Short mmCIF file of C-alpha atoms and ligand atoms in Angstrom, two decimals:
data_model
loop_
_atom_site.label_atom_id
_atom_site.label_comp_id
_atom_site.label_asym_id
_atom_site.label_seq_id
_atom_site.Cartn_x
_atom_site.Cartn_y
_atom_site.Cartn_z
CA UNK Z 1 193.07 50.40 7.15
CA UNK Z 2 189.62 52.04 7.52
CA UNK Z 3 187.82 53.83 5.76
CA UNK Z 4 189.02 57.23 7.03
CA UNK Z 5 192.49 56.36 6.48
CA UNK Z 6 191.88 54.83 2.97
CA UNK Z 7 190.64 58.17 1.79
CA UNK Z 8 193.10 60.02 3.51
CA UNK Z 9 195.75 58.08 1.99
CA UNK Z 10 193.92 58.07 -1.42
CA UNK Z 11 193.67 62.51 -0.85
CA UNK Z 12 197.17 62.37 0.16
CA UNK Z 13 198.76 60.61 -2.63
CA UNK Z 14 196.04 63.18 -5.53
CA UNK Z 15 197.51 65.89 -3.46
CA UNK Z 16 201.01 64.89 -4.32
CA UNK Z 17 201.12 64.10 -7.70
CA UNK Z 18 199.10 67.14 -8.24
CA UNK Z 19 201.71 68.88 -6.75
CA UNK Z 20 204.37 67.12 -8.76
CA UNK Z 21 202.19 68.28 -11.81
CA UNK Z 22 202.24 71.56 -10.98
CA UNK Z 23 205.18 72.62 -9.26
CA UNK Z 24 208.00 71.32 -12.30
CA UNK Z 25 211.30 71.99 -10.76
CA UNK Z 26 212.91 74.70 -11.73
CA UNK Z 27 215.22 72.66 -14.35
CA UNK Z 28 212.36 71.96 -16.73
CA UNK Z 29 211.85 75.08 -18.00
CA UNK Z 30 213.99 78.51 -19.52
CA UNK Z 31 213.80 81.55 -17.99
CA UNK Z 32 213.89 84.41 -20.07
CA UNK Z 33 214.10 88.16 -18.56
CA UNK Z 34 212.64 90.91 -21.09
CA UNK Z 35 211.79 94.16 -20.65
CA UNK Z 36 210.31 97.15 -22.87
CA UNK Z 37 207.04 98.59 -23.70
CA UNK Z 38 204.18 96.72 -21.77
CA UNK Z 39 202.76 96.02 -25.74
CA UNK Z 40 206.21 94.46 -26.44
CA UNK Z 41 206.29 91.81 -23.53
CA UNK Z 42 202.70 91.30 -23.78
CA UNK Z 43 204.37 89.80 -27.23
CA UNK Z 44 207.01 88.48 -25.67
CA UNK Z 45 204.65 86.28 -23.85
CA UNK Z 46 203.02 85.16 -26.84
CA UNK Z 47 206.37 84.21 -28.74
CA UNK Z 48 207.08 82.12 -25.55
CA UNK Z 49 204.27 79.92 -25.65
CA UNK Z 50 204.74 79.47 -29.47
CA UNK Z 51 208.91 78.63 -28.32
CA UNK Z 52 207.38 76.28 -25.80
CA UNK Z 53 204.85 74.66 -28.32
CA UNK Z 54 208.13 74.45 -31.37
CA UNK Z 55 210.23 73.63 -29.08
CA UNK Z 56 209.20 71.84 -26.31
CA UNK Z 57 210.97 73.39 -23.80
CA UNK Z 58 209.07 75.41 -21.86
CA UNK Z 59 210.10 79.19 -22.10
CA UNK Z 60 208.83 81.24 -19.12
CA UNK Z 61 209.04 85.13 -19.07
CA UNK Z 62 210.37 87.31 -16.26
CA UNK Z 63 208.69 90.35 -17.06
CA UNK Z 64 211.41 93.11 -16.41
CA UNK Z 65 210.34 97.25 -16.34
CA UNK Z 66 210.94 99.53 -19.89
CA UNK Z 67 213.21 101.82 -18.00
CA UNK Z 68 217.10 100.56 -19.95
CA UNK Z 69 218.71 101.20 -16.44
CA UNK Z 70 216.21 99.48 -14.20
CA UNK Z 71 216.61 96.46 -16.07
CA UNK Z 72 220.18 96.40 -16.00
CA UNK Z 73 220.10 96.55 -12.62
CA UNK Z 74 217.41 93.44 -12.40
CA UNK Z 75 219.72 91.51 -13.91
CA UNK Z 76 223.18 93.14 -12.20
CA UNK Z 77 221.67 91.73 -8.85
CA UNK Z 78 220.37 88.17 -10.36
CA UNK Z 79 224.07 87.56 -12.03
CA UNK Z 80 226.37 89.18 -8.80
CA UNK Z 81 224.27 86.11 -6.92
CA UNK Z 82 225.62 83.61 -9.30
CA UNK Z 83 221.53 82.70 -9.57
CA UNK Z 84 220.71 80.03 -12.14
CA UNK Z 85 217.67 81.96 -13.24
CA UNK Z 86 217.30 83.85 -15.74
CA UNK Z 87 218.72 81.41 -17.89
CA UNK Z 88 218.64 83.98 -20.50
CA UNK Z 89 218.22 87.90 -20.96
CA UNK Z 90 217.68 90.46 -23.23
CA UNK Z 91 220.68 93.41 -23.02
CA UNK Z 92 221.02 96.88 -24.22
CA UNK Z 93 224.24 97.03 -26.80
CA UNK Z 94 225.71 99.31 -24.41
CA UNK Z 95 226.19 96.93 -21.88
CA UNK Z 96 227.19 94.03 -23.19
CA UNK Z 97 230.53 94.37 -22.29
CA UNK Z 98 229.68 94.85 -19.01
CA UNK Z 99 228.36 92.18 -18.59
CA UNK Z 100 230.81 90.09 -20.46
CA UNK Z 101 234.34 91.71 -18.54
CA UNK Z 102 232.20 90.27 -15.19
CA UNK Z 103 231.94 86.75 -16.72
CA UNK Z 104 228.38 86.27 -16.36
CA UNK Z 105 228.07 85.48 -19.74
CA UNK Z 106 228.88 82.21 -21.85
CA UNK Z 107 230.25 82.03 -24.96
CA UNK Z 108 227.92 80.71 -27.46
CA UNK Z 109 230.01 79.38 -30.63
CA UNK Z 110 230.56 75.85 -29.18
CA UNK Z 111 226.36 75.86 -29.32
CA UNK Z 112 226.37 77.18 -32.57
CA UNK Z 113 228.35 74.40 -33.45
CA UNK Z 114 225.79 71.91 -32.46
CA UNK Z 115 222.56 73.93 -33.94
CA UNK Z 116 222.31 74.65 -37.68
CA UNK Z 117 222.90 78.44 -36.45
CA UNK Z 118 225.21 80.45 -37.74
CA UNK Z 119 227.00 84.15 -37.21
CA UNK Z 120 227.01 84.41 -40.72
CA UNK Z 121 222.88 85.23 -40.65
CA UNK Z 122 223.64 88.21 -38.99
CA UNK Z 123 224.71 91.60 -39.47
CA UNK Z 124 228.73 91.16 -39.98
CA UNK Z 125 229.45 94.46 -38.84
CA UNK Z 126 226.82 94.19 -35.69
CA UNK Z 127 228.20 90.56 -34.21
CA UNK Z 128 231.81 91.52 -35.04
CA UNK Z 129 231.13 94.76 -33.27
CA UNK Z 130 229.07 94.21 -30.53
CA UNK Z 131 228.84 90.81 -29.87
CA UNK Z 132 232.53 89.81 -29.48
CA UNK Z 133 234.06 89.75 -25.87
CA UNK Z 134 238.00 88.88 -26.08
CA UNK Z 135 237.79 87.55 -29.29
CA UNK Z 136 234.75 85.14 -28.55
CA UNK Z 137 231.04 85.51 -29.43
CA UNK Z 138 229.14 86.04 -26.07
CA UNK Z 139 225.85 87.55 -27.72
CA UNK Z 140 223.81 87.47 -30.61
CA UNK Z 141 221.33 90.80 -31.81
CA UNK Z 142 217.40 90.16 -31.44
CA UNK Z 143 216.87 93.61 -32.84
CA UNK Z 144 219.15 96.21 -33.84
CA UNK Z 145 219.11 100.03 -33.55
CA UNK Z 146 220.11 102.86 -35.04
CA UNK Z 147 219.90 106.62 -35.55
CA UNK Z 148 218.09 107.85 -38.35
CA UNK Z 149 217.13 111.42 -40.08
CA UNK Z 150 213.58 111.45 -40.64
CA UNK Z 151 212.41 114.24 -42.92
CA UNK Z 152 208.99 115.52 -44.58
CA UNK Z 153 208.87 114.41 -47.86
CA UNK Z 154 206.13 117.11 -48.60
CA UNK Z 155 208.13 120.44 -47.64
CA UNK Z 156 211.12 119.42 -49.09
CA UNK Z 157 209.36 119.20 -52.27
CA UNK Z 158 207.31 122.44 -51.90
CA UNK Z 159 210.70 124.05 -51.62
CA UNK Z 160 212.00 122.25 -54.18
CA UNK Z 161 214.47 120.30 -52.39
CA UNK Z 162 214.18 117.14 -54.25
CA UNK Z 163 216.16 114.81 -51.96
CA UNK Z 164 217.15 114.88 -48.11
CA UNK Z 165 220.63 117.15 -47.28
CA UNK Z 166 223.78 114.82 -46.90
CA UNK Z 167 226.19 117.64 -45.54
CA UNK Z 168 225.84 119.43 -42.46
CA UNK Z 169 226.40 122.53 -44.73
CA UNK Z 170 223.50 121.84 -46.68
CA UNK Z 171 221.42 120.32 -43.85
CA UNK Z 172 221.47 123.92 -41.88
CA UNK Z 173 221.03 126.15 -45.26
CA UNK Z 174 217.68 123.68 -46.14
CA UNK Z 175 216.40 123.31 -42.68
CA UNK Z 176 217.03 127.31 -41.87
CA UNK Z 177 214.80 128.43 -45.36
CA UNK Z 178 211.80 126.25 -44.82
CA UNK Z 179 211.82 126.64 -40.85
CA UNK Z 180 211.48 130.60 -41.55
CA UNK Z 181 208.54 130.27 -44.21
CA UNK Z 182 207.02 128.21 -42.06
CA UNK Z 183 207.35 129.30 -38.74
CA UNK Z 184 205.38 132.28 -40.83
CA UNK Z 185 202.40 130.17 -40.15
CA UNK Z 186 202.98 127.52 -37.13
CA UNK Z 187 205.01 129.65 -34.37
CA UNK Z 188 205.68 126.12 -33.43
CA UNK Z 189 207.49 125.00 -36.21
CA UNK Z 190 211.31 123.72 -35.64
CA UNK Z 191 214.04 122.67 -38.03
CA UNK Z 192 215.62 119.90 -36.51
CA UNK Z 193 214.52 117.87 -33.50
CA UNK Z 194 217.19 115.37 -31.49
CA UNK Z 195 217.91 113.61 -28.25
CA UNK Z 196 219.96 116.20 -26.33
CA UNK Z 197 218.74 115.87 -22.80
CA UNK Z 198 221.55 114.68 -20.20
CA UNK Z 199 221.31 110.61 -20.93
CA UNK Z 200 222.57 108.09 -22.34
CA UNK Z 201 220.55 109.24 -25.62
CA UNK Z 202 222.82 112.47 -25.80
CA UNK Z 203 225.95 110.27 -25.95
CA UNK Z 204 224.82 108.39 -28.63
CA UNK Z 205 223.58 111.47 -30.81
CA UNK Z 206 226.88 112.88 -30.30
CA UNK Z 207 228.89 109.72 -31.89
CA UNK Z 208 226.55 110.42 -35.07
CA UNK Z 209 227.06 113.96 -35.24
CA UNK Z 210 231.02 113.33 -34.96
CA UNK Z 211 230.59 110.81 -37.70
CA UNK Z 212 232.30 107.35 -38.77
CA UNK Z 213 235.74 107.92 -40.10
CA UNK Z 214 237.33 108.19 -36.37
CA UNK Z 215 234.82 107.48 -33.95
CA UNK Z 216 234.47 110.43 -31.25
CA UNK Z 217 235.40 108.31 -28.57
CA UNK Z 218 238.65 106.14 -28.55
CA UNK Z 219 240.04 103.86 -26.50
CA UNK Z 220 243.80 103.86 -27.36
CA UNK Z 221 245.51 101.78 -25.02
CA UNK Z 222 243.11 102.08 -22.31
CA UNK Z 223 243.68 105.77 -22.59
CA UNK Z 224 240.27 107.40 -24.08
CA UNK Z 225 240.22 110.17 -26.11
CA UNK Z 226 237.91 112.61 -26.61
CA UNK Z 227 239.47 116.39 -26.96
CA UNK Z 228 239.91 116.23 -30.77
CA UNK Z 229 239.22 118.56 -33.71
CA UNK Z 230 235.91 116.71 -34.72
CA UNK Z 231 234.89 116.52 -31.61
CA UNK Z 232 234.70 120.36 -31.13
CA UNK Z 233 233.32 120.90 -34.53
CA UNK Z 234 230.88 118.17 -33.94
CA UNK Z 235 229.99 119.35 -30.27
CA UNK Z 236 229.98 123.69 -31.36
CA UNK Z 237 227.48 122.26 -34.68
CA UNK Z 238 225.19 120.82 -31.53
CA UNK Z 239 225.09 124.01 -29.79
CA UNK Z 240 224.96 126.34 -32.89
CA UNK Z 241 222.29 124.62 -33.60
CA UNK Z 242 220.16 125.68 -31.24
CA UNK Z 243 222.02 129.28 -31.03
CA UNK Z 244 222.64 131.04 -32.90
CA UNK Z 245 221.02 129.06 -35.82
CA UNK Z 246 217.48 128.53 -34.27
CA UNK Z 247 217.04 125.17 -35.95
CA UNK Z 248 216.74 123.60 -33.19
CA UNK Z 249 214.55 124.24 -29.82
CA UNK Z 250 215.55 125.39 -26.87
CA UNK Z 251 214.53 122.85 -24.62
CA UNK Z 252 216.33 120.15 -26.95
CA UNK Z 253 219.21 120.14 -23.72
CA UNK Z 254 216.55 120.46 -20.79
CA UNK Z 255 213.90 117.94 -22.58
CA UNK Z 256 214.33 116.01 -25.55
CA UNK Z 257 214.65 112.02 -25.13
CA UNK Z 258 213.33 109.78 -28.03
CA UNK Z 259 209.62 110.49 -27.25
CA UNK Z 260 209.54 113.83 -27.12
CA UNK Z 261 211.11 114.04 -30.53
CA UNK Z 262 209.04 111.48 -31.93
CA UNK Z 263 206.23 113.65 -30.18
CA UNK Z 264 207.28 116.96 -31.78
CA UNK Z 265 207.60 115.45 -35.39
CA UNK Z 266 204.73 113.36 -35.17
CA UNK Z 267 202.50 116.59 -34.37
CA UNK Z 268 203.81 118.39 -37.66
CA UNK Z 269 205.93 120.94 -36.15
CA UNK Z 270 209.57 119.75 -37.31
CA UNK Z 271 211.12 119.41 -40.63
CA UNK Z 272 213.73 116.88 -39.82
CA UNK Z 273 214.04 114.21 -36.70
CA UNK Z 274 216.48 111.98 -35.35
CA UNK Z 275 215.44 109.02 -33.52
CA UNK Z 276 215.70 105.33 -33.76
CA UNK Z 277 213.71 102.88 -36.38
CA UNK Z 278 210.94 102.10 -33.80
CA UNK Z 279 209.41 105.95 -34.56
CA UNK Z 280 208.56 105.05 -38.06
CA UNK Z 281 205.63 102.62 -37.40
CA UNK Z 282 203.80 104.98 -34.91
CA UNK Z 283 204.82 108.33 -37.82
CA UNK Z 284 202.81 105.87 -40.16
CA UNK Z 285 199.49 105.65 -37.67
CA UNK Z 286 195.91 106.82 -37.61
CA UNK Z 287 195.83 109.77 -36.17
CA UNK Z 288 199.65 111.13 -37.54
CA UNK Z 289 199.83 114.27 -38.45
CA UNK Z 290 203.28 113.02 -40.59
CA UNK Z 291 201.64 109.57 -41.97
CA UNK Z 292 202.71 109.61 -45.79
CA UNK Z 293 204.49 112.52 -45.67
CA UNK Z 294 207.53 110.89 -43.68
CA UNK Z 295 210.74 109.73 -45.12
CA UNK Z 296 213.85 108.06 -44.20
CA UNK Z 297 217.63 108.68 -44.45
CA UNK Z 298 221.24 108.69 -43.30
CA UNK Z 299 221.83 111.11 -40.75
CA UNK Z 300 224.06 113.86 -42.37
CA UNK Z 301 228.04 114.08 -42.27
CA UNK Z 302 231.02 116.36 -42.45
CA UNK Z 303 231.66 117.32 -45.99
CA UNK Z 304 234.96 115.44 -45.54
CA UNK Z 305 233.52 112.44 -43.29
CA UNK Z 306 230.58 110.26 -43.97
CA UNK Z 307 227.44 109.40 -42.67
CA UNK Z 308 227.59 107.59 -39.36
CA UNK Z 309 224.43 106.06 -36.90
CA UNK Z 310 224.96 104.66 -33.45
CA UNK Z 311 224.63 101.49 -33.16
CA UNK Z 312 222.04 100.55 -30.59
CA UNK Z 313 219.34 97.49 -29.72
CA UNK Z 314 218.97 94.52 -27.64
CA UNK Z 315 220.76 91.59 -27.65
CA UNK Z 316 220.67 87.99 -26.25
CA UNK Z 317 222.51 86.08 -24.05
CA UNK Z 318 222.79 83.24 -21.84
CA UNK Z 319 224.05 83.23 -18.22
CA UNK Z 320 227.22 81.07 -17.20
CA UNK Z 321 225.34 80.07 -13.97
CA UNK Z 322 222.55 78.70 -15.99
CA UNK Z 323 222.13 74.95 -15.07
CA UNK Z 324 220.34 73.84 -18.85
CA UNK Z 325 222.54 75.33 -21.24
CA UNK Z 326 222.09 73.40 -24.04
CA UNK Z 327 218.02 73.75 -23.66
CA UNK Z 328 218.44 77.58 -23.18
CA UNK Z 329 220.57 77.77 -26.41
CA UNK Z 330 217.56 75.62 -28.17
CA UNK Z 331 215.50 78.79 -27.31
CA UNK Z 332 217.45 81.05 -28.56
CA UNK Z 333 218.15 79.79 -31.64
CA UNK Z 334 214.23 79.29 -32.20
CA UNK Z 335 213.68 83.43 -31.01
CA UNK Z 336 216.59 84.33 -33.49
CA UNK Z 337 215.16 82.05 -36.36
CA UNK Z 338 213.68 84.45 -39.58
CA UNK Z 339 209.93 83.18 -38.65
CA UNK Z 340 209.98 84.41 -35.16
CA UNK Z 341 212.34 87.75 -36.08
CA UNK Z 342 209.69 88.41 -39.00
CA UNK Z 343 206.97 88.72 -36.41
CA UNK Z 344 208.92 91.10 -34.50
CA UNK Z 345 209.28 93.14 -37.35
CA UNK Z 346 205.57 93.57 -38.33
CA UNK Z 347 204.16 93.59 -34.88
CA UNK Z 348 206.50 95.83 -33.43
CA UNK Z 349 208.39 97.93 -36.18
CA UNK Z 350 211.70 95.95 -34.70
CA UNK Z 351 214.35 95.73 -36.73
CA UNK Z 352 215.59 92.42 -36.96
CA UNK Z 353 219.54 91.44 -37.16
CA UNK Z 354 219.27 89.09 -39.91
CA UNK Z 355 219.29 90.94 -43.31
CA UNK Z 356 217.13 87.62 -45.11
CA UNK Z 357 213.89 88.98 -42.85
CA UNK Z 358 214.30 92.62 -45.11
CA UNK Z 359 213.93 90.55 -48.03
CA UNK Z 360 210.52 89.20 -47.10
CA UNK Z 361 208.07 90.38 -49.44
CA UNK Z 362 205.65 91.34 -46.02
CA UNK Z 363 208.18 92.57 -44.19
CA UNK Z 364 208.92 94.91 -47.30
CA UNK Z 365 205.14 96.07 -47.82
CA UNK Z 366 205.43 97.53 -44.31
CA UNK Z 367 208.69 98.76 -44.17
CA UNK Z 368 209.09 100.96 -47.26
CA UNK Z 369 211.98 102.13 -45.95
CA UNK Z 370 214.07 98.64 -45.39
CA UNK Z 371 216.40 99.54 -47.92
CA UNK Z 372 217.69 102.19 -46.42
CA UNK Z 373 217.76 100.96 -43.04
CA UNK Z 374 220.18 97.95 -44.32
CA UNK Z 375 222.67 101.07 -45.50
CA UNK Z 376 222.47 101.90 -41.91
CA UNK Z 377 222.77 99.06 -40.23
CA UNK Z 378 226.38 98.42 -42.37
CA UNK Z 379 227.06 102.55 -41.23
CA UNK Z 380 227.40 102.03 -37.61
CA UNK Z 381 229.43 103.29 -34.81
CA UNK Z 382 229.88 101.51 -31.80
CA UNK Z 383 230.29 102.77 -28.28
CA UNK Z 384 232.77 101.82 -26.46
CA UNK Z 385 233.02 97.97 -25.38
CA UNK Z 386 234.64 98.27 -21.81
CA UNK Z 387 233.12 97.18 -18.90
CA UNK Z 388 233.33 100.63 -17.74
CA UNK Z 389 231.52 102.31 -20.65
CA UNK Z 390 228.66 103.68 -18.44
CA UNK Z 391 230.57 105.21 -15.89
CA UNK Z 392 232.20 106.89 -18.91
CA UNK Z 393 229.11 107.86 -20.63
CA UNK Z 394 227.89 109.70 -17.80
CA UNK Z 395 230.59 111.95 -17.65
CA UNK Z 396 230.33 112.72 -21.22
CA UNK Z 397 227.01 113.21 -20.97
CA UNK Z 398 227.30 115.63 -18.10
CA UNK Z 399 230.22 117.71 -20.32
CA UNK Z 400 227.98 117.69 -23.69
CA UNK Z 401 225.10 118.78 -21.93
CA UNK Z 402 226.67 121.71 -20.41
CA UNK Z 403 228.16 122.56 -23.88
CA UNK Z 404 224.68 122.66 -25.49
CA UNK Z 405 223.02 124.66 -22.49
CA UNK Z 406 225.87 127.62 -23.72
CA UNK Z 407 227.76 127.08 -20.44
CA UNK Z 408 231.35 126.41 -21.56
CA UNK Z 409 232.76 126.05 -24.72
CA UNK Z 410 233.42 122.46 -26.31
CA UNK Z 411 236.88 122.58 -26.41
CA UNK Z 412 237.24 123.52 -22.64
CA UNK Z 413 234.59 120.87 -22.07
CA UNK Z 414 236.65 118.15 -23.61
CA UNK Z 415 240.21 119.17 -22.03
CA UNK Z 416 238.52 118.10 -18.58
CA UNK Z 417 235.90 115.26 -19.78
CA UNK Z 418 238.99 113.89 -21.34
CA UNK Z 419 241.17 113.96 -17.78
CA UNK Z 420 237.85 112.63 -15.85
CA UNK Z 421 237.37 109.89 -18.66
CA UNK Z 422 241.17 108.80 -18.05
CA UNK Z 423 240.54 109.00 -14.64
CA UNK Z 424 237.51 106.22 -15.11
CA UNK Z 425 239.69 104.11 -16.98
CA UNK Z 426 242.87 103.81 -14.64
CA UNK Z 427 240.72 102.88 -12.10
CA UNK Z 428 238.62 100.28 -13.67
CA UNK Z 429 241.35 99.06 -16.41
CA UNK Z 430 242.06 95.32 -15.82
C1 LIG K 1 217.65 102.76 -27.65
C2 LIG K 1 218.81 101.92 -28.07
C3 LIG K 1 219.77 101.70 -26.92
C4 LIG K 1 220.22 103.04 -26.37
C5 LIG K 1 219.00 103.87 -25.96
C6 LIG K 1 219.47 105.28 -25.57
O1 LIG K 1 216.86 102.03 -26.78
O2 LIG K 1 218.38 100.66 -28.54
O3 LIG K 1 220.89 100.98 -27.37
O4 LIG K 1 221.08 102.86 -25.28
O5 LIG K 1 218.10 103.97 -27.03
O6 LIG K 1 218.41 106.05 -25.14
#
């Protein structure tokens, strides 16, 4: 061998093992798709490398858009391909089942077994609820969400309210006096600001508003029902709100999704909000025209029903085509753990799924209000958990909307959501 070749060999072989280095095969590492806020994965990527260094195992991120539906999707196409990647995925509550009823999703108590995890750390009513696919556990919660009534603390007291309204009788008499003394000096001011735009927001604002004693959609025997007496009540209380009451804006049907509400409340110019947990952190920043003067409670109820909050968030599982299940599990169990759900909490304002993290004396300096979220959290309702449940919601959506423009009546509305939500369900019932 000359010298020529003796280097080329000697380049050849560096080369190589340089490659080796640096292109691990696929089964080394996890694969985790998130989502969300670009601040939140910019997180997420720091919580991987911390996995990775507790771990490990190295825990890559697929970074996946904020948009809910775009990410389904993302993860619709990876999972139809039977791909082995991601190994595991964040997923909104309301399409667990979806996911779940196309067996792309594997059941996780035999890895419980094996880790010192257990359901029992979790919210009973949130796992048994949303995390349960034909009787077995196919998901666990990362964070939870659900719908809250955020008031000023400072006008109820100058009108001598002295706590938040829990009927919708005394909700409208409170929120109509202050909004007319002080629309007398903001022409801006509104009573009540919600999610009523035509989305999947709308749906779950209308569960709340139909309250927790008999959920206002049911599945009974694959048959859903919808055209009941609470549901007209609670649908005509939507629209009266805006008209004839004038609590609520007009553009609550055309406009209002979760930032725009936060937007409107956060500005000063509405007495009460509804909108999920994550609103409180940015009420409570520099620059908030609400920061101190914000506080938290149940949404109201019926005089004869009780307070109810849609149960929303992101949950975690692990694909069935996954080729390193046991290592992917190891991952999850170490994102789930109190440490790594604390930091969620204070960085982001999440709202964990284990109730120990809203006993940490941190956690509770910046979360005044983590009593009262626990009350919610065991107050949920639960959309439906069929595979079908979006086709479903858009419907309703489509129905509720048109009730809260003034364009037909709820009961009318209901009669034919109810025949088109039938409709959905013979055709996509097992
Ligand atoms: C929040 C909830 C999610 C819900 C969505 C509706 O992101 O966590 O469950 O589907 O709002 O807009």
């Amino acid at each position: 061998m000359n010298l020529f070749e003796k280097s080329f060999l000697y380049i050849t072989i560096t080369l190589l093992s340089l490659l080796t280095v640096c292109s691990k095969p696929d089964n080394k590492r996890i694969v985790l798709a998130v989502g969300g806020a670009p601040s939140e994965v910019e997180f997420w990527e720091k919580i991987a490398a911390q996995c990775t260094e507790q771990t490990g195992i190295e825990l890559q991120l697929i970074r996946q858009p904020t948009d809910t539906d775009q990410r389904r999707q993302n993860l619709v196409t990876a999972l139809r391909a039977k791909k082995a990647t991601p190994d595991i995925f964040l997923m909104d509550v309301a399409w667990i089942a979806q996911f779940a009823g196309s067996n792309w999703l594997e059941p996780l108590q035999p890895f419980m077994d094996k880790h010192t995890i257990s359901d029992t750390s979790f919210f009973e009513s949130v796992v048994k609820q949303a995390d349960h696919y034909d009787n077995k556990l196919i998901a666990l919660p990362v964070y939870v969400d659900g719908g809250l009534l955020y008031y000023r603390k400072d006008l109820l007291k100058k009108y001598g309210y002295e706590k938040p309204p829990e009927t919708w009788n005394e909700f409208i008499d409170c929120a109509k006096t202050i909004t007319e003394k002080e629309r007398q000096k903001n022409k801006n001011f509104v009573g009540y600001v919600w999610q009523g735009a035509q989305y999947e927001g709308l749906t779950c604002n209308f569960l709340e508003f139909a309250g927790s004693d008999k959920p206002g959609i049911v599945i009974d025997s694959s048959s859903p029902i919808i055209h009941t007496k609470r549901n007209i009540e609670a649908a005509t209380l939507m629209r009266d709100l805006i008209e004839p009451y004038n609590i609520s804006p007009q553009n609550t049907y055309t406009d209002m999704k979760e930032e725009e509400v936060r937007i409107a409340f956060q500005s000063g110019n509405a007495l009460f909000e509804r909108n999920w947990p994550y609103a409180w952190k940015l009420h409570q920043s520099e620059g908030s025209a609400v920061k101190g003067l914000t506080g938290v409670a149940l949404l109201p109820h019926f005089k004869d029903g009780r307070s109810a909050s849609t149960l929303g968030g992101w949950h975690i599982g692990l694909s069935r085509f996954s080729k390193q299940k046991d290592k992917a599990f190891t991952c999850i169990a170490y994102l789930l753990s109190s440490e790594v759900q604390k930091q969620f909490t204070i960085q982001l304002g999440w709202n964990p799924g284990r109730p120990d993290v809203y006993n940490d004396s941190t956690v509770l300096q910046i979360m005044q209000h983590a009593p009262i979220l626990k009350e919610v959290f065991n107050h949920t309702v639960v959309r439906p958990v069929v595979p079908y449940y979006s086709y479903m919601s858009a419907v309703i959506q489509r129905y509720l909307n048109a009730v809260l423009s003034g364009k037909i009546e709820a009961s009318a509305a209901f009669i034919d959501c109810e025949k088109e939500l039938q409709e959905i369900s013979r055709r996509y019932s097992k």
